[in-house]
C-alpha atoms as one frame of an Amber mdcrd trajectory, in Angstrom:
protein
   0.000   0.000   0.000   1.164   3.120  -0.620   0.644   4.380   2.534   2.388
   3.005   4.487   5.308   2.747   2.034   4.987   6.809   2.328   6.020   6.070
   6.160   8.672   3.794   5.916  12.553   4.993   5.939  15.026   4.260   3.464
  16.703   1.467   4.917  12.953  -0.239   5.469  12.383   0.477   1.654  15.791
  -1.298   1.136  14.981  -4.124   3.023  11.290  -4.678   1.428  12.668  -4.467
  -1.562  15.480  -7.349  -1.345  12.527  -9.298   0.327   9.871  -8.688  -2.364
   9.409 -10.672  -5.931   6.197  -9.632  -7.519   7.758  -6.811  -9.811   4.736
  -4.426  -9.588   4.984  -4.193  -5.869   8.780  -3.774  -6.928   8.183  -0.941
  -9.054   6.158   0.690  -6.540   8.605  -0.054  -3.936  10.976   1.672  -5.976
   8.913   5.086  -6.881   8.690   5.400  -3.379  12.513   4.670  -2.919  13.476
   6.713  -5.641  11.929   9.944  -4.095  13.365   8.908  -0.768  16.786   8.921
  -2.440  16.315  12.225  -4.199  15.276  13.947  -0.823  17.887  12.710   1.039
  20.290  14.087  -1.620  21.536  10.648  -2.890  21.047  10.888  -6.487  23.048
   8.632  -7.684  20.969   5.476  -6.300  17.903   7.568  -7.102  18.841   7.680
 -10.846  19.642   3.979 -11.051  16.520   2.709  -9.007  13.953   5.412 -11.436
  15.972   3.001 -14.291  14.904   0.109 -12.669  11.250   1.564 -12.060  11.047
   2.525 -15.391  12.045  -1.488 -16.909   9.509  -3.077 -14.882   6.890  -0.052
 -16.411   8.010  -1.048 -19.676   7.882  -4.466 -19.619   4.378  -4.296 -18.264
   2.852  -1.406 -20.373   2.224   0.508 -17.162   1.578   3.992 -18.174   1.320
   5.681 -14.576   5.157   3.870 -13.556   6.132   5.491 -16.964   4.960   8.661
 -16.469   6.329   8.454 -12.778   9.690   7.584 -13.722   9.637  10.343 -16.495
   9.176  12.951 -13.573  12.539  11.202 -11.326  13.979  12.098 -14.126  13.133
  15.399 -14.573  14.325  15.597 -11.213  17.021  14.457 -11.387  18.063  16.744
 -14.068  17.173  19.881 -12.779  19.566  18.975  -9.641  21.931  18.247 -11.565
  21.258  21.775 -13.642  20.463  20.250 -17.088  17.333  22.231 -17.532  17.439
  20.874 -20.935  16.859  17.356 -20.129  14.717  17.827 -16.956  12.119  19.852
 -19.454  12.278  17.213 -21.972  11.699  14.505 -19.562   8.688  16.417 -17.967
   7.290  17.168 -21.242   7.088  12.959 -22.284   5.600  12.484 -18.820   3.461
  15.307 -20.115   2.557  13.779 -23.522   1.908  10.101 -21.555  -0.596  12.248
 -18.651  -3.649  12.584 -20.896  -6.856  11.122 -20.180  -6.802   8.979 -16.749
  -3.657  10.657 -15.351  -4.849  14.166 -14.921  -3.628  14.122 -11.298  -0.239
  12.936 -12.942  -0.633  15.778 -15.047  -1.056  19.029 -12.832   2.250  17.360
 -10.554   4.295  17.631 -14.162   2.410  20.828 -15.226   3.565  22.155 -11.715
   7.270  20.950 -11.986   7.318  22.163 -15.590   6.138  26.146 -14.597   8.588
  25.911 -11.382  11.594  25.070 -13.975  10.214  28.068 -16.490  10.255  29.875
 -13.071  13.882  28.818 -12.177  15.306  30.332 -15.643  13.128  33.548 -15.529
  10.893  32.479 -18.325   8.335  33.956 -16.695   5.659  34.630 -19.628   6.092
  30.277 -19.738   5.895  29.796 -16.446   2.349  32.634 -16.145   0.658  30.105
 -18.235   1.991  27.067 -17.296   0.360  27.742 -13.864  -2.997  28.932 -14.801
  -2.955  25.135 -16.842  -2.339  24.058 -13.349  -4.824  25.919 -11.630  -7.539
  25.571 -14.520  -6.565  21.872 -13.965  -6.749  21.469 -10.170 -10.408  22.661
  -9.417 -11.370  19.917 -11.570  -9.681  17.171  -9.916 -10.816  16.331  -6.194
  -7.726  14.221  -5.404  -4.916  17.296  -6.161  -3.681  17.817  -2.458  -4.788
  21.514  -1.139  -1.189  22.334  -1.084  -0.328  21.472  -4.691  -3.063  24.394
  -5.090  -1.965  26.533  -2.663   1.280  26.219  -4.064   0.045  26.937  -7.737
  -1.736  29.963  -6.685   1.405  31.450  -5.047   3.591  30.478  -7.992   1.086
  31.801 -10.702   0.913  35.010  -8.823   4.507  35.450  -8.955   5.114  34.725
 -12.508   2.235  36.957 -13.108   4.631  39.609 -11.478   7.762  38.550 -12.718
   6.043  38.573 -16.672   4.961  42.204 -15.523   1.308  41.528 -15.323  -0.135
  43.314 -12.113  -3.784  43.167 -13.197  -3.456  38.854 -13.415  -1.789  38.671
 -10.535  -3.815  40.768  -8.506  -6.817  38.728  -9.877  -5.176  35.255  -9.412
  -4.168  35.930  -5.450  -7.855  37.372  -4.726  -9.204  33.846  -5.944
């Protein structure tokens, strides 16, 4: 469940995993490990168990592992400063999040406007965030502070694109 994987540390993660053979509790095993990694700074292993995720997705034709692995790599990417890659990677994940993965969809949509964000592309990043926000009031399983969090960042691109009108508008929603 991934529930309680969300509560378990990363050496519990490590052991579950050596224990476990069914390769679709592996590959959610390893989402969950992979972020773990990534937050704990360790990149490296975080890289080389979104690989691992991403084999089992393939092999299986699972398009929400896919997508999921698409955004550790985006990650990964932007950590490592290739804004490049880490947009390329979030715009598959993009291209895989249609229909049936809209929640999958405003979490890329949201990574994608903070990245436009991070290299002042701030005209990008204005309407990557009201795709976000258009998005979110639609979907009742986006977390409150994925909206919060687009309203702020919306409002600030508004700003930083030198629109005071939208942004005045967007943070008196």
């Amino acid at each position: 469940n991934s529930t309680e994987l969300s509560k378990m540390t990363i050496k519990e993660l490590e052991t579950l995993r050596k224990a476990t053979t069914n390769e679709t509790d592996i590959a959610n095993i390893d989402h969950k490990l992979a972020s773990s990694y990534f937050n704990a700074g360790l990149t490296d292993k975080a890289l080389e168990v979104t690989r691992e995720l991403e084999a089992i997705a393939k092999k299986y034709k699972d398009t929400q592992f896919i997508i999921q692995s698409k955004a550790n790599y985006a990650g990964y990417y932007r950590r490592c400063k290739d804004y490049v890659k880490a947009a390329h990677y979030l715009k598959e994940g993009l291209a895989l999040a249609k229909t049936g993965y809209e929640k999958d969809r405003v979490f890329l949509l949201q990574g994608l406007g903070s990245l436009y964000r991070e290299l002042e592309l701030n005209e990008e990043a204005y309407q990557t965030f009201l795709e976000v926000l258009a998005m979110a009031k639609t979907i009742d399983t986006t977390t409150p502070r994925a909206i919060f969090a687009s309203y702020i960042n919306a409002t600030l691109a508004a700003l930083s694109a030198d629109r005071p009108q939208e942004a005045l508008q967007i943070a008196l929603e």
